[in-house]
Amino acid sequence: MQFSIRRPTLPSTETHPEERLYRRLDVSTWLRHFNPSGQVEEEYKLRKAIFFGGIDPAIRGEVWPFLLRYYSYDSTSEEREALRLQKRTAYQDIQQRRLSMSPEEHSEFWRKVQFTVDKDVVRTDRSNHFFRGENNPNVEIMRRILLNYAVFNPDMGYCQGMSDLVAPLLTEVQDESDTFWCFVGLMENTIFISSPRDEDMERQLMYLRELLRLMLPRFHQHLTFLGEDGLQLLFCHRWILLCFKREFPDAEALRILCTGASVLPPE
């Protein structure tokens, strides 16, 4: 079972004053935000347009590197191309470090990281045409990105659920190195909950309890009546762990991810 986003008709007193001022960001509007040097102008207005209107699927792969801080909004076209080459070399160096592990290091890496990654990637988004079928090369690309990320950030390593976050990035960006660095930006600028017992998870649940108390008081009262188990909100843990990735159809899950990324402040 999956959820779906509904937009009921609300009186103007209950909607944000800018709710209907922005349309979905399309190709022509996106291009108008660039000056002759390739720098994004009116970055705040652009992010608001994405927050309220979303992004045309045709340009998601171009917009996300900005939202996820791979590219800075004030970078020129030439600077971005130079950055891509620099980051591609850095990514190859990370991969070479992984491939050059000693037998002892590789054995430990397999036990702590690779065993779980290998199990997860073959189960991630296989109904999506981008990952469908036996021996699909995109599955192997996703696997490499996750293994290399564990080398890049050994303190985090790999946590179950990361494959669900890499998959939509790879589907849209469709370049291994660029997707890797977009994923790095996502991980560095959002709270990734690595375990349901994590204190960050409890903080998110605390916010959710307060929202329920304010917005759905009768439901909050029902949970309170159920006692401590009710207020644990166990049915919400996966929502937070995977940014609603498995709770909505792909198109709507991507819309949620775009909206969340658009509120990240610029560097």
PDB file of C-alpha atoms in Angstrom:
ATOM      1  CA  MET A   1       0.000   0.000   0.000  1.00  0.00           C
ATOM      2  CA  GLN A   2       1.214   3.508  -0.832  1.00  0.00           C
ATOM      3  CA  PHE A   3       0.047   6.977   0.040  1.00  0.00           C
ATOM      4  CA  SER A   4      -0.897   9.666  -2.451  1.00  0.00           C
ATOM      5  CA  ILE A   5      -0.666  13.449  -2.242  1.00  0.00           C
ATOM      6  CA  ARG A   6      -4.037  15.184  -2.198  1.00  0.00           C
ATOM      7  CA  ARG A   7      -4.501  18.912  -2.577  1.00  0.00           C
ATOM      8  CA  PRO A   8      -7.922  19.805  -1.179  1.00  0.00           C
ATOM      9  CA  THR A   9      -9.426  23.177  -1.971  1.00  0.00           C
ATOM     10  CA  LEU A  10      -8.718  25.391   1.020  1.00  0.00           C
ATOM     11  CA  PRO A  11      -9.854  28.918   1.809  1.00  0.00           C
ATOM     12  CA  SER A  12      -7.189  31.568   1.281  1.00  0.00           C
ATOM     13  CA  THR A  13      -6.950  32.053   5.043  1.00  0.00           C
ATOM     14  CA  GLU A  14      -5.536  28.518   5.372  1.00  0.00           C
ATOM     15  CA  THR A  15      -2.999  28.589   2.540  1.00  0.00           C
ATOM     16  CA  HIS A  16       0.408  30.197   2.259  1.00  0.00           C
ATOM     17  CA  PRO A  17       0.085  33.641   0.609  1.00  0.00           C
ATOM     18  CA  GLU A  18       2.515  32.551  -2.142  1.00  0.00           C
ATOM     19  CA  GLU A  19       0.920  29.140  -2.692  1.00  0.00           C
ATOM     20  CA  ARG A  20      -0.385  29.822  -6.208  1.00  0.00           C
ATOM     21  CA  LEU A  21       2.191  32.333  -7.398  1.00  0.00           C
ATOM     22  CA  TYR A  22       4.634  29.740  -8.762  1.00  0.00           C
ATOM     23  CA  ARG A  23       4.231  27.182 -11.516  1.00  0.00           C
ATOM     24  CA  ARG A  24       6.310  24.068 -11.975  1.00  0.00           C
ATOM     25  CA  LEU A  25       9.857  24.954 -12.989  1.00  0.00           C
ATOM     26  CA  ASP A  26      10.114  24.138 -16.695  1.00  0.00           C
ATOM     27  CA  VAL A  27      13.026  24.334 -19.134  1.00  0.00           C
ATOM     28  CA  SER A  28      12.411  27.902 -20.298  1.00  0.00           C
ATOM     29  CA  THR A  29      11.986  29.270 -16.771  1.00  0.00           C
ATOM     30  CA  TRP A  30      15.067  27.379 -15.611  1.00  0.00           C
ATOM     31  CA  LEU A  31      17.211  28.828 -18.403  1.00  0.00           C
ATOM     32  CA  ARG A  32      16.003  32.363 -17.656  1.00  0.00           C
ATOM     33  CA  HIS A  33      17.615  32.120 -14.223  1.00  0.00           C
ATOM     34  CA  PHE A  34      21.116  32.016 -15.772  1.00  0.00           C
ATOM     35  CA  ASN A  35      23.118  35.086 -16.723  1.00  0.00           C
ATOM     36  CA  PRO A  36      25.485  35.061 -19.746  1.00  0.00           C
ATOM     37  CA  SER A  37      28.282  33.596 -17.574  1.00  0.00           C
ATOM     38  CA  GLY A  38      26.091  30.695 -16.491  1.00  0.00           C
ATOM     39  CA  GLN A  39      25.548  31.898 -12.912  1.00  0.00           C
ATOM     40  CA  VAL A  40      22.128  31.417 -11.329  1.00  0.00           C
ATOM     41  CA  GLU A  41      20.445  34.721 -10.597  1.00  0.00           C
ATOM     42  CA  GLU A  42      17.677  35.193  -8.022  1.00  0.00           C
ATOM     43  CA  GLU A  43      18.597  31.905  -6.366  1.00  0.00           C
ATOM     44  CA  TYR A  44      16.131  32.424  -3.498  1.00  0.00           C
ATOM     45  CA  LYS A  45      13.277  33.007  -5.943  1.00  0.00           C
ATOM     46  CA  LEU A  46      14.320  29.865  -7.828  1.00  0.00           C
ATOM     47  CA  ARG A  47      14.226  27.743  -4.684  1.00  0.00           C
ATOM     48  CA  LYS A  48      10.817  29.134  -3.774  1.00  0.00           C
ATOM     49  CA  ALA A  49       9.517  28.242  -7.229  1.00  0.00           C
ATOM     50  CA  ILE A  50      10.764  24.676  -6.722  1.00  0.00           C
ATOM     51  CA  PHE A  51       9.297  24.501  -3.218  1.00  0.00           C
ATOM     52  CA  PHE A  52       5.827  25.582  -4.322  1.00  0.00           C
ATOM     53  CA  GLY A  53       5.702  24.291  -7.886  1.00  0.00           C
ATOM     54  CA  GLY A  54       8.161  21.424  -8.213  1.00  0.00           C
ATOM     55  CA  ILE A  55      10.494  20.642 -11.122  1.00  0.00           C
ATOM     56  CA  ASP A  56       9.716  19.439 -14.629  1.00  0.00           C
ATOM     57  CA  PRO A  57      11.058  15.845 -14.791  1.00  0.00           C
ATOM     58  CA  ALA A  58      12.977  16.753 -17.960  1.00  0.00           C
ATOM     59  CA  ILE A  59      15.366  19.019 -16.019  1.00  0.00           C
ATOM     60  CA  ARG A  60      15.574  17.309 -12.617  1.00  0.00           C
ATOM     61  CA  GLY A  61      19.007  15.940 -13.440  1.00  0.00           C
ATOM     62  CA  GLU A  62      20.267  19.476 -14.158  1.00  0.00           C
ATOM     63  CA  VAL A  63      18.659  21.153 -11.144  1.00  0.00           C
ATOM     64  CA  TRP A  64      19.448  18.651  -8.397  1.00  0.00           C
ATOM     65  CA  PRO A  65      23.234  19.225  -8.418  1.00  0.00           C
ATOM     66  CA  PHE A  66      22.488  22.832  -7.417  1.00  0.00           C
ATOM     67  CA  LEU A  67      19.923  21.911  -4.765  1.00  0.00           C
ATOM     68  CA  LEU A  68      22.288  19.342  -3.248  1.00  0.00           C
ATOM     69  CA  ARG A  69      25.238  21.752  -3.231  1.00  0.00           C
ATOM     70  CA  TYR A  70      27.350  19.920  -5.755  1.00  0.00           C
ATOM     71  CA  TYR A  71      27.334  23.169  -7.737  1.00  0.00           C
ATOM     72  CA  SER A  72      27.164  26.578  -6.100  1.00  0.00           C
ATOM     73  CA  TYR A  73      24.542  28.932  -7.500  1.00  0.00           C
ATOM     74  CA  ASP A  74      27.120  31.628  -8.252  1.00  0.00           C
ATOM     75  CA  SER A  75      29.442  29.302 -10.200  1.00  0.00           C
ATOM     76  CA  THR A  76      29.957  29.990 -13.900  1.00  0.00           C
ATOM     77  CA  SER A  77      29.526  27.381 -16.619  1.00  0.00           C
ATOM     78  CA  GLU A  78      33.303  27.119 -16.976  1.00  0.00           C
ATOM     79  CA  GLU A  79      33.786  26.730 -13.221  1.00  0.00           C
ATOM     80  CA  ARG A  80      31.217  23.945 -13.092  1.00  0.00           C
ATOM     81  CA  GLU A  81      32.877  22.058 -15.917  1.00  0.00           C
ATOM     82  CA  ALA A  82      36.254  22.395 -14.186  1.00  0.00           C
ATOM     83  CA  LEU A  83      34.676  21.205 -10.932  1.00  0.00           C
ATOM     84  CA  ARG A  84      33.186  18.166 -12.666  1.00  0.00           C
ATOM     85  CA  LEU A  85      36.602  17.150 -13.969  1.00  0.00           C
ATOM     86  CA  GLN A  86      38.176  17.699 -10.553  1.00  0.00           C
ATOM     87  CA  LYS A  87      35.457  15.718  -8.783  1.00  0.00           C
ATOM     88  CA  ARG A  88      35.631  12.936 -11.357  1.00  0.00           C
ATOM     89  CA  THR A  89      39.337  12.534 -10.618  1.00  0.00           C
ATOM     90  CA  ALA A  90      38.650  12.594  -6.871  1.00  0.00           C
ATOM     91  CA  TYR A  91      35.962   9.925  -7.310  1.00  0.00           C
ATOM     92  CA  GLN A  92      38.349   7.714  -9.267  1.00  0.00           C
ATOM     93  CA  ASP A  93      40.917   8.111  -6.482  1.00  0.00           C
ATOM     94  CA  ILE A  94      38.334   7.011  -3.896  1.00  0.00           C
ATOM     95  CA  GLN A  95      37.466   3.967  -5.987  1.00  0.00           C
ATOM     96  CA  GLN A  96      41.137   3.111  -6.428  1.00  0.00           C
ATOM     97  CA  ARG A  97      41.595   3.197  -2.646  1.00  0.00           C
ATOM     98  CA  ARG A  98      38.813   0.634  -2.355  1.00  0.00           C
ATOM     99  CA  LEU A  99      40.221  -1.590  -5.069  1.00  0.00           C
ATOM    100  CA  SER A 100      43.733  -1.396  -3.593  1.00  0.00           C
ATOM    101  CA  MET A 101      42.815  -2.700  -0.144  1.00  0.00           C
ATOM    102  CA  SER A 102      45.001  -5.382   1.362  1.00  0.00           C
ATOM    103  CA  PRO A 103      43.401  -8.827   1.802  1.00  0.00           C
ATOM    104  CA  GLU A 104      42.900  -8.084   5.513  1.00  0.00           C
ATOM    105  CA  GLU A 105      41.325  -4.679   4.816  1.00  0.00           C
ATOM    106  CA  HIS A 106      39.093  -6.129   2.128  1.00  0.00           C
ATOM    107  CA  SER A 107      37.940  -8.917   4.425  1.00  0.00           C
ATOM    108  CA  GLU A 108      36.901  -6.402   7.078  1.00  0.00           C
ATOM    109  CA  PHE A 109      35.292  -4.130   4.474  1.00  0.00           C
ATOM    110  CA  TRP A 110      33.301  -7.052   3.064  1.00  0.00           C
ATOM    111  CA  ARG A 111      32.088  -7.975   6.542  1.00  0.00           C
ATOM    112  CA  LYS A 112      31.148  -4.445   7.625  1.00  0.00           C
ATOM    113  CA  VAL A 113      29.968  -2.914   4.346  1.00  0.00           C
ATOM    114  CA  GLN A 114      29.997  -4.908   1.136  1.00  0.00           C
ATOM    115  CA  PHE A 115      27.949  -7.875   2.325  1.00  0.00           C
ATOM    116  CA  THR A 116      25.014  -5.598   3.208  1.00  0.00           C
ATOM    117  CA  VAL A 117      25.374  -3.415   0.113  1.00  0.00           C
ATOM    118  CA  ASP A 118      25.331  -6.472  -2.150  1.00  0.00           C
ATOM    119  CA  LYS A 119      22.106  -7.658  -0.542  1.00  0.00           C
ATOM    120  CA  ASP A 120      20.410  -4.259  -0.716  1.00  0.00           C
ATOM    121  CA  VAL A 121      21.173  -3.103  -4.255  1.00  0.00           C
ATOM    122  CA  VAL A 122      19.580  -6.131  -5.926  1.00  0.00           C
ATOM    123  CA  ARG A 123      16.335  -5.355  -4.084  1.00  0.00           C
ATOM    124  CA  THR A 124      16.225  -1.598  -4.639  1.00  0.00           C
ATOM    125  CA  ASP A 125      13.766  -0.135  -7.173  1.00  0.00           C
ATOM    126  CA  ARG A 126      13.865  -3.207  -9.417  1.00  0.00           C
ATOM    127  CA  SER A 127      10.395  -2.343 -10.733  1.00  0.00           C
ATOM    128  CA  ASN A 128      11.841   0.919 -12.059  1.00  0.00           C
ATOM    129  CA  HIS A 129      12.803   0.465 -15.722  1.00  0.00           C
ATOM    130  CA  PHE A 130      16.169   2.107 -14.983  1.00  0.00           C
ATOM    131  CA  PHE A 131      17.131  -0.820 -12.726  1.00  0.00           C
ATOM    132  CA  ARG A 132      14.962  -3.590 -14.171  1.00  0.00           C
ATOM    133  CA  GLY A 133      16.298  -6.846 -15.571  1.00  0.00           C
ATOM    134  CA  GLU A 134      19.148  -9.234 -14.953  1.00  0.00           C
ATOM    135  CA  ASN A 135      22.724  -7.925 -15.141  1.00  0.00           C
ATOM    136  CA  ASN A 136      21.479  -4.342 -15.377  1.00  0.00           C
ATOM    137  CA  PRO A 137      24.617  -2.117 -15.436  1.00  0.00           C
ATOM    138  CA  ASN A 138      22.838   0.612 -13.454  1.00  0.00           C
ATOM    139  CA  VAL A 139      22.557  -1.740 -10.471  1.00  0.00           C
ATOM    140  CA  GLU A 140      26.328  -2.196 -10.553  1.00  0.00           C
ATOM    141  CA  ILE A 141      26.821   1.582 -10.767  1.00  0.00           C
ATOM    142  CA  MET A 142      24.627   2.050  -7.694  1.00  0.00           C
ATOM    143  CA  ARG A 143      26.645  -0.631  -5.921  1.00  0.00           C
ATOM    144  CA  ARG A 144      29.935   1.114  -6.721  1.00  0.00           C
ATOM    145  CA  ILE A 145      28.614   4.467  -5.522  1.00  0.00           C
ATOM    146  CA  LEU A 146      27.579   2.992  -2.172  1.00  0.00           C
ATOM    147  CA  LEU A 147      30.818   1.057  -1.684  1.00  0.00           C
ATOM    148  CA  ASN A 148      32.884   4.103  -2.589  1.00  0.00           C
ATOM    149  CA  TYR A 149      30.862   6.282  -0.236  1.00  0.00           C
ATOM    150  CA  ALA A 150      31.726   3.925   2.616  1.00  0.00           C
ATOM    151  CA  VAL A 151      35.407   4.456   1.762  1.00  0.00           C
ATOM    152  CA  PHE A 152      34.924   8.228   1.454  1.00  0.00           C
ATOM    153  CA  ASN A 153      33.077   8.446   4.787  1.00  0.00           C
ATOM    154  CA  PRO A 154      34.237   5.491   6.911  1.00  0.00           C
ATOM    155  CA  ASP A 155      32.613   6.911  10.054  1.00  0.00           C
ATOM    156  CA  MET A 156      29.195   6.582   8.420  1.00  0.00           C
ATOM    157  CA  GLY A 157      30.043   3.582   6.246  1.00  0.00           C
ATOM    158  CA  TYR A 158      26.894   2.048   4.823  1.00  0.00           C
ATOM    159  CA  CYS A 159      23.511   2.003   6.521  1.00  0.00           C
ATOM    160  CA  GLN A 160      20.479   0.163   5.232  1.00  0.00           C
ATOM    161  CA  GLY A 161      18.291   2.643   3.405  1.00  0.00           C
ATOM    162  CA  MET A 162      21.102   4.479   1.638  1.00  0.00           C
ATOM    163  CA  SER A 163      20.402   2.534  -1.552  1.00  0.00           C
ATOM    164  CA  ASP A 164      16.868   3.951  -1.515  1.00  0.00           C
ATOM    165  CA  LEU A 165      18.346   7.460  -1.504  1.00  0.00           C
ATOM    166  CA  VAL A 166      21.002   6.856  -4.166  1.00  0.00           C
ATOM    167  CA  ALA A 167      18.576   5.178  -6.590  1.00  0.00           C
ATOM    168  CA  PRO A 168      16.464   8.262  -7.466  1.00  0.00           C
ATOM    169  CA  LEU A 169      19.575  10.436  -7.721  1.00  0.00           C
ATOM    170  CA  LEU A 170      21.178   8.030 -10.187  1.00  0.00           C
ATOM    171  CA  THR A 171      17.933   7.699 -12.142  1.00  0.00           C
ATOM    172  CA  GLU A 172      17.786  11.458 -12.681  1.00  0.00           C
ATOM    173  CA  VAL A 173      21.457  12.518 -12.843  1.00  0.00           C
ATOM    174  CA  GLN A 174      22.579   9.432 -14.830  1.00  0.00           C
ATOM    175  CA  ASP A 175      26.302   9.925 -14.277  1.00  0.00           C
ATOM    176  CA  GLU A 176      28.243   7.893 -11.727  1.00  0.00           C
ATOM    177  CA  SER A 177      30.617  10.575 -10.450  1.00  0.00           C
ATOM    178  CA  ASP A 178      27.999  13.350 -10.454  1.00  0.00           C
ATOM    179  CA  THR A 179      25.523  11.111  -8.625  1.00  0.00           C
ATOM    180  CA  PHE A 180      28.150  10.235  -6.015  1.00  0.00           C
ATOM    181  CA  TRP A 181      28.845  13.883  -5.218  1.00  0.00           C
ATOM    182  CA  CYS A 182      25.138  14.738  -5.188  1.00  0.00           C
ATOM    183  CA  PHE A 183      24.692  11.917  -2.670  1.00  0.00           C
ATOM    184  CA  VAL A 184      27.562  13.355  -0.606  1.00  0.00           C
ATOM    185  CA  GLY A 185      25.744  16.700  -0.626  1.00  0.00           C
ATOM    186  CA  LEU A 186      22.494  15.049   0.440  1.00  0.00           C
ATOM    187  CA  MET A 187      24.190  13.237   3.316  1.00  0.00           C
ATOM    188  CA  GLU A 188      26.140  16.281   4.494  1.00  0.00           C
ATOM    189  CA  ASN A 189      23.222  18.690   4.461  1.00  0.00           C
ATOM    190  CA  THR A 190      20.363  16.586   5.792  1.00  0.00           C
ATOM    191  CA  ILE A 191      19.866  14.424   8.845  1.00  0.00           C
ATOM    192  CA  PHE A 192      20.188  10.775   7.860  1.00  0.00           C
ATOM    193  CA  ILE A 193      18.787   8.513  10.526  1.00  0.00           C
ATOM    194  CA  SER A 194      21.027   5.460  10.613  1.00  0.00           C
ATOM    195  CA  SER A 195      19.109   3.592  13.300  1.00  0.00           C
ATOM    196  CA  PRO A 196      15.609   3.773  14.813  1.00  0.00           C
ATOM    197  CA  ARG A 197      17.324   4.166  18.201  1.00  0.00           C
ATOM    198  CA  ASP A 198      19.365   7.110  17.043  1.00  0.00           C
ATOM    199  CA  GLU A 199      18.840  10.295  19.051  1.00  0.00           C
ATOM    200  CA  ASP A 200      18.193  12.125  15.772  1.00  0.00           C
ATOM    201  CA  MET A 201      15.271   9.791  15.140  1.00  0.00           C
ATOM    202  CA  GLU A 202      13.841  10.611  18.555  1.00  0.00           C
ATOM    203  CA  ARG A 203      14.172  14.317  17.802  1.00  0.00           C
ATOM    204  CA  GLN A 204      12.233  13.916  14.547  1.00  0.00           C
ATOM    205  CA  LEU A 205       9.549  11.909  16.336  1.00  0.00           C
ATOM    206  CA  MET A 206       9.308  14.607  18.985  1.00  0.00           C
ATOM    207  CA  TYR A 207       8.606  17.178  16.254  1.00  0.00           C
ATOM    208  CA  LEU A 208       6.027  14.854  14.715  1.00  0.00           C
ATOM    209  CA  ARG A 209       4.268  14.321  18.055  1.00  0.00           C
ATOM    210  CA  GLU A 210       4.003  18.075  18.499  1.00  0.00           C
ATOM    211  CA  LEU A 211       2.627  18.514  14.980  1.00  0.00           C
ATOM    212  CA  LEU A 212       0.041  15.815  15.668  1.00  0.00           C
ATOM    213  CA  ARG A 213      -0.919  17.510  18.918  1.00  0.00           C
ATOM    214  CA  LEU A 214      -1.472  20.811  17.114  1.00  0.00           C
ATOM    215  CA  MET A 215      -2.919  19.635  13.791  1.00  0.00           C
ATOM    216  CA  LEU A 216      -4.685  16.358  14.673  1.00  0.00           C
ATOM    217  CA  PRO A 217      -5.536  16.653  18.365  1.00  0.00           C
ATOM    218  CA  ARG A 218      -8.058  13.792  18.362  1.00  0.00           C
ATOM    219  CA  PHE A 219      -5.542  11.394  16.817  1.00  0.00           C
ATOM    220  CA  HIS A 220      -2.886  12.569  19.267  1.00  0.00           C
ATOM    221  CA  GLN A 221      -5.329  11.949  22.102  1.00  0.00           C
ATOM    222  CA  HIS A 222      -5.929   8.427  20.783  1.00  0.00           C
ATOM    223  CA  LEU A 223      -2.183   7.727  20.716  1.00  0.00           C
ATOM    224  CA  THR A 224      -1.863   9.066  24.245  1.00  0.00           C
ATOM    225  CA  PHE A 225      -4.678   6.758  25.340  1.00  0.00           C
ATOM    226  CA  LEU A 226      -2.722   3.799  23.929  1.00  0.00           C
ATOM    227  CA  GLY A 227       0.142   4.653  26.262  1.00  0.00           C
ATOM    228  CA  GLU A 228       3.870   4.711  25.618  1.00  0.00           C
ATOM    229  CA  ASP A 229       3.637   2.282  22.690  1.00  0.00           C
ATOM    230  CA  GLY A 230       1.262   4.578  20.823  1.00  0.00           C
ATOM    231  CA  LEU A 231       3.507   7.605  21.157  1.00  0.00           C
ATOM    232  CA  GLN A 232       6.506   5.596  19.901  1.00  0.00           C
ATOM    233  CA  LEU A 233       5.011   6.158  16.425  1.00  0.00           C
ATOM    234  CA  LEU A 234       6.565   2.951  15.131  1.00  0.00           C
ATOM    235  CA  PHE A 235       4.516   3.204  11.939  1.00  0.00           C
ATOM    236  CA  CYS A 236       6.371   6.448  11.110  1.00  0.00           C
ATOM    237  CA  HIS A 237       9.957   5.232  11.478  1.00  0.00           C
ATOM    238  CA  ARG A 238      10.358   4.184   7.841  1.00  0.00           C
ATOM    239  CA  TRP A 239       8.897   7.488   6.671  1.00  0.00           C
ATOM    240  CA  ILE A 240      11.746   9.310   8.391  1.00  0.00           C
ATOM    241  CA  LEU A 241      14.457   6.755   7.634  1.00  0.00           C
ATOM    242  CA  LEU A 242      13.843   6.852   3.877  1.00  0.00           C
ATOM    243  CA  CYS A 243      12.412  10.362   3.384  1.00  0.00           C
ATOM    244  CA  PHE A 244       9.020   8.816   2.452  1.00  0.00           C
ATOM    245  CA  LYS A 245      10.722   7.008  -0.442  1.00  0.00           C
ATOM    246  CA  ARG A 246       8.681   3.795  -0.091  1.00  0.00           C
ATOM    247  CA  GLU A 247       5.451   5.407   1.041  1.00  0.00           C
ATOM    248  CA  PHE A 248       4.569   7.224  -2.196  1.00  0.00           C
ATOM    249  CA  PRO A 249       4.627   6.391  -5.911  1.00  0.00           C
ATOM    250  CA  ASP A 250       7.925   7.340  -7.557  1.00  0.00           C
ATOM    251  CA  ALA A 251       6.738  10.644  -9.042  1.00  0.00           C
ATOM    252  CA  GLU A 252       5.357  11.884  -5.734  1.00  0.00           C
ATOM    253  CA  ALA A 253       8.344  10.634  -3.730  1.00  0.00           C
ATOM    254  CA  LEU A 254      10.597  12.614  -6.082  1.00  0.00           C
ATOM    255  CA  ARG A 255       8.416  15.695  -5.570  1.00  0.00           C
ATOM    256  CA  ILE A 256       8.851  15.373  -1.799  1.00  0.00           C
ATOM    257  CA  LEU A 257      12.616  15.007  -2.194  1.00  0.00           C
ATOM    258  CA  CYS A 258      12.767  18.092  -4.452  1.00  0.00           C
ATOM    259  CA  THR A 259      10.708  20.127  -2.003  1.00  0.00           C
ATOM    260  CA  GLY A 260      12.913  19.115   0.911  1.00  0.00           C
ATOM    261  CA  ALA A 261      16.117  19.873  -0.990  1.00  0.00           C
ATOM    262  CA  SER A 262      14.840  23.298  -2.051  1.00  0.00           C
ATOM    263  CA  VAL A 263      14.756  24.522   1.552  1.00  0.00           C
ATOM    264  CA  LEU A 264      18.457  23.814   2.112  1.00  0.00           C
ATOM    265  CA  PRO A 265      20.060  27.254   2.538  1.00  0.00           C
ATOM    266  CA  PRO A 266      22.819  28.196   0.101  1.00  0.00           C
ATOM    267  CA  GLU A 267      26.404  27.876   1.239  1.00  0.00           C
TER     268      GLU A 267
END
